[in-house]
Coordinates of C-alpha atoms and ligand atoms in Angstrom, one line a residue:
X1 CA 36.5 16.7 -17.3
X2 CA 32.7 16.5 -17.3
X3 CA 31.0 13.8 -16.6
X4 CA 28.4 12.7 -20.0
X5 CA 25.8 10.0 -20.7
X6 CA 27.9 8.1 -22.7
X7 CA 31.1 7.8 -20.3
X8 CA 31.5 4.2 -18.9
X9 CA 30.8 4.2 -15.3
X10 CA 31.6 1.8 -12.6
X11 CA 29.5 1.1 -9.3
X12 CA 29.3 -1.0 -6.3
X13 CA 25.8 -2.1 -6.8
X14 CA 24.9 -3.7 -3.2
X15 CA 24.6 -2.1 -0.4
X16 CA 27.6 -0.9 2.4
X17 CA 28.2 -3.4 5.1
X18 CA 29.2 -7.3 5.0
X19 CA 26.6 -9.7 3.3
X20 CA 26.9 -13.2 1.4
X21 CA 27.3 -11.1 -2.4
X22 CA 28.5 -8.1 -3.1
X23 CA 28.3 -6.9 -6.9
X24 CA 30.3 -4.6 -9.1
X25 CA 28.6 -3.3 -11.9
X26 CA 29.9 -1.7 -15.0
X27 CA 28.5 0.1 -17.4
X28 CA 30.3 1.4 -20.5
X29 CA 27.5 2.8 -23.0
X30 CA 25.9 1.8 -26.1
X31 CA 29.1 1.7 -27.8
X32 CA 30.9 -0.2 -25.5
X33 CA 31.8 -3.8 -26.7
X34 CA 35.1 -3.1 -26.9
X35 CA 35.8 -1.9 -23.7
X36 CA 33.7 -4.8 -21.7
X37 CA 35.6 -7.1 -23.4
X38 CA 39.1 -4.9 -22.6
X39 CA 37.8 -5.0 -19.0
X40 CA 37.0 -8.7 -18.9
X41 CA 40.3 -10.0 -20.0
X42 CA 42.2 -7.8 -17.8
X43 CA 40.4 -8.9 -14.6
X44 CA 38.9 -12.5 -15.1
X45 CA 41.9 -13.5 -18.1
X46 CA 39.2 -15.2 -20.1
X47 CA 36.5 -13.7 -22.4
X48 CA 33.4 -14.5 -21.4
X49 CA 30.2 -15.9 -23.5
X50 CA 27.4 -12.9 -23.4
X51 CA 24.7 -14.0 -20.4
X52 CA 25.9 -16.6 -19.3
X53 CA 27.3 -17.2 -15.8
X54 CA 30.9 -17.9 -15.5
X55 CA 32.8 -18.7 -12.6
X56 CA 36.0 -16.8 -12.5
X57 CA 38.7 -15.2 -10.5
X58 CA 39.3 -11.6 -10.2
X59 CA 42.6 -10.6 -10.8
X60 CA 44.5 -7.8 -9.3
X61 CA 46.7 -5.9 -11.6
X62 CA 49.6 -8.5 -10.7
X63 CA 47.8 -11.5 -11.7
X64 CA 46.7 -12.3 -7.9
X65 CA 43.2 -13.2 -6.9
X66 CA 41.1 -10.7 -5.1
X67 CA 38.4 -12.5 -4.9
X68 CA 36.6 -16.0 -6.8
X69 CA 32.7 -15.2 -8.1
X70 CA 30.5 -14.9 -10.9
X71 CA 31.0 -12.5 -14.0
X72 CA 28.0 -11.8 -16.4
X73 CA 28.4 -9.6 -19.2
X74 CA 25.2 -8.1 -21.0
X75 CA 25.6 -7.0 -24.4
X76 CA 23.6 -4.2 -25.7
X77 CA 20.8 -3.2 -25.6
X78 CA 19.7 -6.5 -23.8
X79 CA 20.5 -5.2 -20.2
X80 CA 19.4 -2.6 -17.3
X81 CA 20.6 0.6 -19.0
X82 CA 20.7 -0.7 -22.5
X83 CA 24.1 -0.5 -22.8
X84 CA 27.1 -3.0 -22.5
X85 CA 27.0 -3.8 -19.2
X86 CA 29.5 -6.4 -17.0
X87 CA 28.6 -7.4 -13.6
X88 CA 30.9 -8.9 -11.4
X89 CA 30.0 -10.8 -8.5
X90 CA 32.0 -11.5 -6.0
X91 CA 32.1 -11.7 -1.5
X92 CA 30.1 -9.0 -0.1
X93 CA 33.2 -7.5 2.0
X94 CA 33.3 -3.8 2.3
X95 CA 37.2 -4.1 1.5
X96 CA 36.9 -6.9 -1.0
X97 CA 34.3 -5.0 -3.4
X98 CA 36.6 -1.7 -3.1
X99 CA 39.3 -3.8 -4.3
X100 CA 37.7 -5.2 -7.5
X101 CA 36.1 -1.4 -7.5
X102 CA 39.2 -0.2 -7.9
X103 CA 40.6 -2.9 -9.9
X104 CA 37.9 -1.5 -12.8
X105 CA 38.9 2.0 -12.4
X106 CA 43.1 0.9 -13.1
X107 CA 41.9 -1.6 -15.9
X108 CA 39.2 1.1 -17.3
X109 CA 41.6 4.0 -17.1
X110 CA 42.5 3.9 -21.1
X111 CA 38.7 4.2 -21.5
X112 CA 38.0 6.6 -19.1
X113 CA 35.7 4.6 -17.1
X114 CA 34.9 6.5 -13.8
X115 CA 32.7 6.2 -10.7
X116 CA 29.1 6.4 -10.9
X117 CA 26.9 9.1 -10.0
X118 CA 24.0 8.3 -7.5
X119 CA 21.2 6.3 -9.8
X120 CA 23.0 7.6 -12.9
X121 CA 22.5 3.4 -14.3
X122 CA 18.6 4.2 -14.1
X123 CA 19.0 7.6 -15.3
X124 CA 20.8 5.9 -18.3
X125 CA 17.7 3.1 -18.2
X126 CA 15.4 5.7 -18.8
X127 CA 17.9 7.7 -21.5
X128 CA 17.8 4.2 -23.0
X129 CA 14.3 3.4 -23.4
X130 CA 14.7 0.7 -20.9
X131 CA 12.1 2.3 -17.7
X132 CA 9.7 5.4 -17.9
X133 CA 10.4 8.2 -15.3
X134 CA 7.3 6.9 -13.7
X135 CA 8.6 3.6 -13.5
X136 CA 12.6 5.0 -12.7
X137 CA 11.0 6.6 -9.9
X138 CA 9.5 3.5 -8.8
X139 CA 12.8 2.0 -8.8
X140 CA 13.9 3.9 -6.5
X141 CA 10.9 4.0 -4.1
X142 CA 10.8 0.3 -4.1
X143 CA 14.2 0.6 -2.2
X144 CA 13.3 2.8 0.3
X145 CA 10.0 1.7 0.6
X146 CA 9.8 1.0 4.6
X147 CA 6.5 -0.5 4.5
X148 CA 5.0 -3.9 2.8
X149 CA 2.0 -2.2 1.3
X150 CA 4.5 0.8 -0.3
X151 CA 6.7 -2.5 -1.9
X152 CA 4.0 -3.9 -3.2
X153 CA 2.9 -0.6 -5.0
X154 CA 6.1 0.0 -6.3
X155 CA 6.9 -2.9 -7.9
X156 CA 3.4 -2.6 -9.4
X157 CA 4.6 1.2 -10.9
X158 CA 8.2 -0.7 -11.5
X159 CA 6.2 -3.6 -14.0
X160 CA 4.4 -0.5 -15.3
X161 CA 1.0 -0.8 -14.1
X162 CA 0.7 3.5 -13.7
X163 CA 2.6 3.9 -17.1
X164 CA 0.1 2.1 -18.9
X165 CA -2.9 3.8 -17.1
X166 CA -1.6 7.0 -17.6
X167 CA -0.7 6.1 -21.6
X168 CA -4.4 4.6 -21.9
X169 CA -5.2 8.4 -20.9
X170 CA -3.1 10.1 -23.0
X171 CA -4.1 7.7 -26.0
X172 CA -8.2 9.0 -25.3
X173 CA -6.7 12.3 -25.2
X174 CA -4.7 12.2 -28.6
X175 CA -7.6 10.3 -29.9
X176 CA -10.0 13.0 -28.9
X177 CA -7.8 15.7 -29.8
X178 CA -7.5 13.9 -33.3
X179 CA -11.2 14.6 -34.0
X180 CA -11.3 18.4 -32.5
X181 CA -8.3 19.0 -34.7
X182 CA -9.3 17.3 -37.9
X183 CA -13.0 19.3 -37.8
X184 CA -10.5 23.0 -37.0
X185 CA -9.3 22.0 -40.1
X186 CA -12.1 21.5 -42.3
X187 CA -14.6 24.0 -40.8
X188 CA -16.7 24.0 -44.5
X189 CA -17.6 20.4 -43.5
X190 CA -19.7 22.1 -41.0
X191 CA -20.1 19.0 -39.6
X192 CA -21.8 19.2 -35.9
X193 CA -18.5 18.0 -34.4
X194 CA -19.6 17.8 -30.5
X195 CA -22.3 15.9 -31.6
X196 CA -21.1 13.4 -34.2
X197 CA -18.3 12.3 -32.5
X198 CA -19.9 12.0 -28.8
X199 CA -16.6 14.2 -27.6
X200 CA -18.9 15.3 -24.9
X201 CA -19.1 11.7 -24.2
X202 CA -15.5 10.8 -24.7
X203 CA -14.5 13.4 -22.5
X204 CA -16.6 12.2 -19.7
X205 CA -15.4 8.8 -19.9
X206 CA -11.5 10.7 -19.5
X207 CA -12.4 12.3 -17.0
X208 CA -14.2 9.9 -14.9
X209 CA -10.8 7.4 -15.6
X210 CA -8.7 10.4 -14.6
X211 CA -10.5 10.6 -11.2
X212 CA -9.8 6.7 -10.7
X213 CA -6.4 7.2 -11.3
X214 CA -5.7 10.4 -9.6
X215 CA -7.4 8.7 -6.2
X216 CA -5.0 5.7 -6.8
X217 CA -2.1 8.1 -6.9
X218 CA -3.0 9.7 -4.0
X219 CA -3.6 6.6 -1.8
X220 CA 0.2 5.8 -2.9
X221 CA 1.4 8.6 -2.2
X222 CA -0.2 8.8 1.2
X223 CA 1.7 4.7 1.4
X224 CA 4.8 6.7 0.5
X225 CA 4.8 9.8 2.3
X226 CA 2.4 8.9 5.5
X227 CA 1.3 11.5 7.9
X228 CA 2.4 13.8 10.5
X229 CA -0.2 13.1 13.7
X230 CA 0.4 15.7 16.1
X231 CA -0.9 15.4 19.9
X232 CA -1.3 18.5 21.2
X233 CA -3.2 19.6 24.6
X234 CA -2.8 20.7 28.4
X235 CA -0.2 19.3 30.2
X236 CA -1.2 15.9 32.3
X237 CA -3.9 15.1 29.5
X238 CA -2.3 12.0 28.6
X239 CA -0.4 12.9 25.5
X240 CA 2.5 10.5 26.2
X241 CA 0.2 8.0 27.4
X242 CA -1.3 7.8 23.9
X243 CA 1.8 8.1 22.2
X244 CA 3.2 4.8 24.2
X245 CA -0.5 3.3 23.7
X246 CA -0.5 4.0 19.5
X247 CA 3.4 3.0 19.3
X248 CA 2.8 -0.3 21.9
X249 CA 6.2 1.0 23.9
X250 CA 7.2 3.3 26.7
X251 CA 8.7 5.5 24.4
X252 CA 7.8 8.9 26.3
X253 CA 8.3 9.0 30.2
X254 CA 5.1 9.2 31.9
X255 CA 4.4 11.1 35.0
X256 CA 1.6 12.8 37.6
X257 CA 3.7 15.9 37.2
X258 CA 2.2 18.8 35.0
X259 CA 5.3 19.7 32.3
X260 CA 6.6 16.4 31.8
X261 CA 7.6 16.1 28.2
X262 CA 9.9 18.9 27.6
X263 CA 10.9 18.3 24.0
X264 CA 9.1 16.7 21.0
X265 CA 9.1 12.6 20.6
X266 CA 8.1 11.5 17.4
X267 CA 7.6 7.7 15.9
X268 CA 6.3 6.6 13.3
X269 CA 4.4 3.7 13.7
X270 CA 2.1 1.9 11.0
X271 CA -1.5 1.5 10.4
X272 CA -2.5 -1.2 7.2
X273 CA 0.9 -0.2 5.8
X274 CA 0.1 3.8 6.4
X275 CA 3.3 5.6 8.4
X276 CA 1.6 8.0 10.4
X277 CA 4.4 9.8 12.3
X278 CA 3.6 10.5 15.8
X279 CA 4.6 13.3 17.1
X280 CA 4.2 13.9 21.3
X281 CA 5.0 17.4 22.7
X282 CA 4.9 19.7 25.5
X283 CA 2.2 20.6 27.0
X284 CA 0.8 24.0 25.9
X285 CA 0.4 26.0 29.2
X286 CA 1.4 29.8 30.4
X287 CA 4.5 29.2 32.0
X288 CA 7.8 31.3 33.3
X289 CA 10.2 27.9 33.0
X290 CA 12.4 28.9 30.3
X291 CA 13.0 25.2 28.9
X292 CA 9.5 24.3 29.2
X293 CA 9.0 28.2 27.1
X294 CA 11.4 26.7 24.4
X295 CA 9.5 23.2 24.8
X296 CA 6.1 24.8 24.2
X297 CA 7.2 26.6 20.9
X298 CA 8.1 23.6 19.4
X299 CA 5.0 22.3 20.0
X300 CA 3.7 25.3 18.3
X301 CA 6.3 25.0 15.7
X302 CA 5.0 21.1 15.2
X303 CA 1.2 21.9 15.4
X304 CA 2.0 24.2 12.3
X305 CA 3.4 21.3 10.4
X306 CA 0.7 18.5 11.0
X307 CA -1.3 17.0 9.0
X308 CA -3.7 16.0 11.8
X309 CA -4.2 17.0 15.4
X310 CA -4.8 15.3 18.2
X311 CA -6.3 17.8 20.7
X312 CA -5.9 16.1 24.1
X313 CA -8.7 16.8 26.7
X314 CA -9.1 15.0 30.3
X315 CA -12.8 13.9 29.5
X316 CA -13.4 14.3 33.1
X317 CA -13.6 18.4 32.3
X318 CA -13.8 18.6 28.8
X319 CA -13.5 21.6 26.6
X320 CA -12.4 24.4 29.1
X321 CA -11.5 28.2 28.8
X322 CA -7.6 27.0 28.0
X323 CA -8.5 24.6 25.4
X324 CA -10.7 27.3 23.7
X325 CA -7.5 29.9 23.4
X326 CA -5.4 26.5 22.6
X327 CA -7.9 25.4 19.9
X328 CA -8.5 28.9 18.4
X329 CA -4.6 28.9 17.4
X330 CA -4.7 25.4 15.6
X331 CA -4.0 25.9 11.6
X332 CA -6.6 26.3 9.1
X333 CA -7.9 23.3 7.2
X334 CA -6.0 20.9 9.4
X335 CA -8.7 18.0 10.8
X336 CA -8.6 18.2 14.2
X337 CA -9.4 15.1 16.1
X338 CA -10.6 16.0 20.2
X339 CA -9.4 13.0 22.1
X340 CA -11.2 13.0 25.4
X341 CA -9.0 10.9 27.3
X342 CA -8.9 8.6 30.8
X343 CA -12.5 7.6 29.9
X344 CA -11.9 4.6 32.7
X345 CA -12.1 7.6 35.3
X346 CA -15.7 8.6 33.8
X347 CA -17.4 5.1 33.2
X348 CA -17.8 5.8 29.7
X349 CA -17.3 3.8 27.0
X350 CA -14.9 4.7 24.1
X351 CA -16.9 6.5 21.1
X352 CA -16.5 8.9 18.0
X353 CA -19.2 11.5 17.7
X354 CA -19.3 14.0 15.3
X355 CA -21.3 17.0 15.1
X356 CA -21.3 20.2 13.6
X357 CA -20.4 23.3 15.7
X358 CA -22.1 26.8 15.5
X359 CA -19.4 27.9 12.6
X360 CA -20.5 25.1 10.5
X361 CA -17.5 22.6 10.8
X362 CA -17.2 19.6 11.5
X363 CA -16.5 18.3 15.3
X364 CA -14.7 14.7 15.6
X365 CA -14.7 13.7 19.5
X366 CA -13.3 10.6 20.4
X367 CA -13.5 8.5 24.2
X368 CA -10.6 6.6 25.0
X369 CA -8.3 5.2 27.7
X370 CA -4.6 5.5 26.6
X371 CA -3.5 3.9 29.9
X372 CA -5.9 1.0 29.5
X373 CA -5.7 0.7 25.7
X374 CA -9.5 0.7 25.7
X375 CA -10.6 3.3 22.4
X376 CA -7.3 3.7 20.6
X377 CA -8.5 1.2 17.9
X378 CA -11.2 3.5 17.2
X379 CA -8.6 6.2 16.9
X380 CA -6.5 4.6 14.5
X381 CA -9.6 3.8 12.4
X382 CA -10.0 7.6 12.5
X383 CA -6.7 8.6 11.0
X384 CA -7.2 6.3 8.7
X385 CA -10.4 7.6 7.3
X386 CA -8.7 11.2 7.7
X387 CA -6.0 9.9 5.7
X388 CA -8.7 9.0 3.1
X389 CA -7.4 5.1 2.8
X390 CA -9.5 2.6 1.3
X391 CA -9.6 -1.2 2.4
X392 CA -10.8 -2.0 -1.2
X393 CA -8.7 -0.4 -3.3
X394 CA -7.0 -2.6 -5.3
X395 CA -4.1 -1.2 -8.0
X396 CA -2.2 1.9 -5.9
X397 CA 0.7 3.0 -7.5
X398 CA 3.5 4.8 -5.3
X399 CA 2.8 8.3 -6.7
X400 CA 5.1 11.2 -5.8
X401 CA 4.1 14.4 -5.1
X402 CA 5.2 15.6 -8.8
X403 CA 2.5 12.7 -9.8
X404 CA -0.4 14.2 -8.0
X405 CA 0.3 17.9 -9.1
X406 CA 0.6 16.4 -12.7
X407 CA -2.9 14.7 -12.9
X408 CA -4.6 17.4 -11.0
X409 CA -3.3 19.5 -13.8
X410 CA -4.6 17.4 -16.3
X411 CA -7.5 17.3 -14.3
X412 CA -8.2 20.8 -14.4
X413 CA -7.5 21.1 -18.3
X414 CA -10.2 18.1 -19.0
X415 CA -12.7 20.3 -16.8
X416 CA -11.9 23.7 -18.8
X417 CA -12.2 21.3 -22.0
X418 CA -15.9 20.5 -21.1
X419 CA -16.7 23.7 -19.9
X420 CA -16.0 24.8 -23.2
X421 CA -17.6 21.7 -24.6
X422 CA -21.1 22.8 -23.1
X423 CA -20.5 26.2 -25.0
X424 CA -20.7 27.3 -28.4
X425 CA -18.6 25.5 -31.3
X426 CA -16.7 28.5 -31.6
X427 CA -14.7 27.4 -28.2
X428 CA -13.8 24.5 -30.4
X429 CA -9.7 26.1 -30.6
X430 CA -10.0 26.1 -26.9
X431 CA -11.1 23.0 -25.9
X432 CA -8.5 21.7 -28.1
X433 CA -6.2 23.6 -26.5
X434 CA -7.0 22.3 -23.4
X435 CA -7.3 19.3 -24.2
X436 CA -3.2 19.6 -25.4
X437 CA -2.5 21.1 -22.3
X438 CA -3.9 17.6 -20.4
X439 CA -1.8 15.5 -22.5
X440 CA 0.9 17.8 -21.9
X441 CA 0.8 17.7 -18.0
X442 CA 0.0 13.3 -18.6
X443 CA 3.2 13.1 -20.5
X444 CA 5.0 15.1 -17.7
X445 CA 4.7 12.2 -15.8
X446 CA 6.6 9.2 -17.5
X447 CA 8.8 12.0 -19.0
X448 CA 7.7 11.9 -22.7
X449 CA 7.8 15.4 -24.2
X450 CA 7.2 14.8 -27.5
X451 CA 5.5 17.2 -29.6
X452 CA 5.2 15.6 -32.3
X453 CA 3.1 12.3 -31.3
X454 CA -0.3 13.4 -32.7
X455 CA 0.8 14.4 -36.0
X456 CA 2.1 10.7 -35.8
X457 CA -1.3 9.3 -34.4
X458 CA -2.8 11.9 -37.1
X459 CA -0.7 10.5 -39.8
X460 CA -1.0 7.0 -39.0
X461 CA -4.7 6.8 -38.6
X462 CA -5.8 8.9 -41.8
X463 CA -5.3 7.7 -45.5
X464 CA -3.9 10.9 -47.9
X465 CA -6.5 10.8 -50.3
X466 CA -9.5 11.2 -47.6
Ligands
GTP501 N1 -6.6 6.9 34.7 C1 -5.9 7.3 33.6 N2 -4.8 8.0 33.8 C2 -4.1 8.4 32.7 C3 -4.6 8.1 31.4 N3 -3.7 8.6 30.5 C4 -2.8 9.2 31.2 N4 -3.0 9.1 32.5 C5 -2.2 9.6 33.6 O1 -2.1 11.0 33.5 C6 -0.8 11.4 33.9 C7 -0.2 12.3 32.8 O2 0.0 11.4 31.7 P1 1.1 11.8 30.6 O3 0.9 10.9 29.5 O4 2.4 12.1 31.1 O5 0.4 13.3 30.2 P2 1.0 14.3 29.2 O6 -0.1 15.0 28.5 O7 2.1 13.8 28.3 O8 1.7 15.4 30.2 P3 2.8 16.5 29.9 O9 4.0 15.8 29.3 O10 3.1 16.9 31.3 O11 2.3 17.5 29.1 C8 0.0 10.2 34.3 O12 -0.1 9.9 35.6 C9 -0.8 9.1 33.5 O13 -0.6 7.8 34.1 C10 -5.8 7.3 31.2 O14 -6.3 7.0 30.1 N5 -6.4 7.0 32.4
MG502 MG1 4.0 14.1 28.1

């Protein structure tokens, strides 16, 4: 049989392992009085008054208690997913809530109630009108988020802080595209529409808005996703010396001997809420050892994948002819940070400089001690500008990938919408169009498609006689 949106489904709600509550949840569709009820008299023998908290047993199939808790049933549409919902609370044993789990599944059997599918209650939230997909996916980020500052944003995307920045968008857009669409119309009212109606203007004040949320996003995101910090260098440099100094443990062994780390160590560690996973490797030398040979590709294989590098030099000898051939292989567009390290051998004191070398980019160099500590705040300052965080900002919403690509989209269309704007009126179709496009990509991201909400807007804002 397949499995619909309107089957009722059944779910441990709380997580595996032993805790004080554990909660069975049920769900049985907008339709679904009936079968709540059904379900409630078989396992609790009472029917139970809608919201309120009753203190029950829960019955086995024999009339023998499982287990004693709370029921709580949720009539529709007044509940997570908007449909009838029953919750039943009882001991958070692993064995215990399979019992009353299963317990649903007999009594549900004559209405087909089945096991749920992973988030398929928020999936039926969202069906229901009850979350955004913005704000669905924030559900689920705000359970894995594994930092305070990633919580925090979202259960600001969960109360809908990006949904309503990103409708106050779309309602400038649909506004906007309102006007463009009403002049296409009547082109014998000749009527200067670009200038009347300030849409240059109007368009600017978008797009400026867009930016602020677009940079938002992207510090979430950065919250949500972090970044991979590789360190990368000759071996003996210090590597896993400043892996142990950024993660504050003896994580990687230390030793005098060239070729100590043989495989990759990575931890991710946290700087103002930021992961940044660390990633320690093997040092890159010519070598016929075949498991240092293996070693030294993945550190290859990592440098490929980072989104920083950390190019190790003993600041004693600097740059050298190694770290030239080394350097020359790094990625592309990858910030490279040179960390000139065991600056208590030198007698200088931790820095940043940065210059510009003879091909025009940029040069970071960065002092420090990993053995005595002294220089690795400046470093983690460092990532953090790389990473592009901001102290001040204020609202960040937990944006996903799919966020970012969305409003750069949109982004893009508003900038092909002026560009047209500073022509001609006969780009006028265009910068509609792209100005539809915009609100298309916007809507992508809380998951509303629907074609028909300027004619509404249109319709709603226009008399018939005008
Ligand atoms: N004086 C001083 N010694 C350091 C410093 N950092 C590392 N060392 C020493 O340098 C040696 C090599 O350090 P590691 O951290 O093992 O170097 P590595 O780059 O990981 O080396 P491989 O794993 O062999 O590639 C050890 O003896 C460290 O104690 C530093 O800041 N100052
Ligand atoms: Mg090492």
């Amino acid at each position: 049989m397949l499995a619909t949106d309107s089957d009722p489904i059944v779910a441990i709600a709380t997580a595996p392992g032993r805790g004080g509550i554990g909660v069975v949840r049920v769900s049985a569709g907008r339709a679904g009085a009936a079968a709540i009820e059904a379900l409630m008299q078989a396992i609790t023998g009472q029917t139970l008054v809608a919201r309120h908290a009753s203190y029950v047993p829960f019955l086995d199939g024999a009339g023998t208690v499982l287990d004693r808790g709370i029921a709580l049933s949720f009539p529709a549409p007044h509940s997570y997913t908007g449909e009838h919902v029953l919750e039943l609370q009882g001991h958070g044993g692993p064995i215990v809530l399979q019992l009353v789990l299963q317990r649903c599944i007999d009594a549900g059997r004559a209405f087909g109630l089945r096991l749920a599918e992973p988030g398929e209650f928020t999936r039926r939230a969202f069906l229901n009108d009850k979350l955004d997909l913005a704000q669905a996916e924030a559900v689920a980020d705000l359970i894995e988020a594994s930092t305070e500052a990633a919580a925090r944003s979202a259960g600001r995307s969960l109360d809908g802080a990006f949904s309503r920045d990103i409708h106050a968008l779309v309602d400038d857009v649909v506004t906007l595209r309102m006007l463009v669409e009403a002049t296409l119309d009547f082109p014998e009212e000749e009527i200067d529409f670009l200038e009347a109606a300030d849409a240059r203007g109007k368009l600017a004040r978008i797009r400026e808005q867009l930016d602020h949320v677009l940079s938002e996003a992207r510090q979430g995101a950065l919250l949500r996703e972090g970044l991979s910090v590789v360190l990368a260098g000759q071996p003996n440099v210090g590597k896993s010396s400043l892996l142990n100094a950024l993660a504050g443990a003896e994580l990687a062994i230390v030793t005098p001997v060239a070729g100590t780390t043989r495989d990759k160590i990575s931890q991710t560690i946290q700087i103002e809420g930021i992961p940044l996973h660390v990633i320690d490797t093997a040092g890159l030398r010519d070598t016929e050892d075949e498991v240092e040979k293996i070693g030294i590709e993945r550190t290859w294989n990592e440098i490929g994948r980072a989104d920083v590098v950390l190019h190790l030099l003993d600041a004693r000898t600097g740059m050298n002819a190694e770290d030239d051939v080394i350097a020359a292989r790094f990625p592309a567009g990858v910030p490279v940070v040179r960390v000139l390290n065991k600056t208590d051998l030198t007698g200088v004191a931790p820095e940043v400089t940065k210059r510009v070398a003879a091909d025009g980019s940029e040069v970071c160099e960065l002092r420090l001690s990993a053995k005595q500590g002294d220089g690795v705040g400046l470093l983690r300052a460092e990532l953090l500008r790389i990473a592009g965080w901001q102290a001040d900002a204020q609202s960040v919403y937990l944006a996903r990938e799919r966020h970012l690509i969305a409003l750069r989209a949109a982004r893009e269309h508003l900038e092909q919408a002026a560009a047209h704007a500073d022509q001609d009126s006969q780009s006028l179709d265009l910068f509609a169009e792209e100005l539809r496009l915009a609100q298309e990509s916007l809507n992508s991201i809380t998951g509303e498609f629907t074609s028909d909400d300027l004619l509404g807007v249109i319709f709603s804002r226009f008399c018939i006689g005008k």
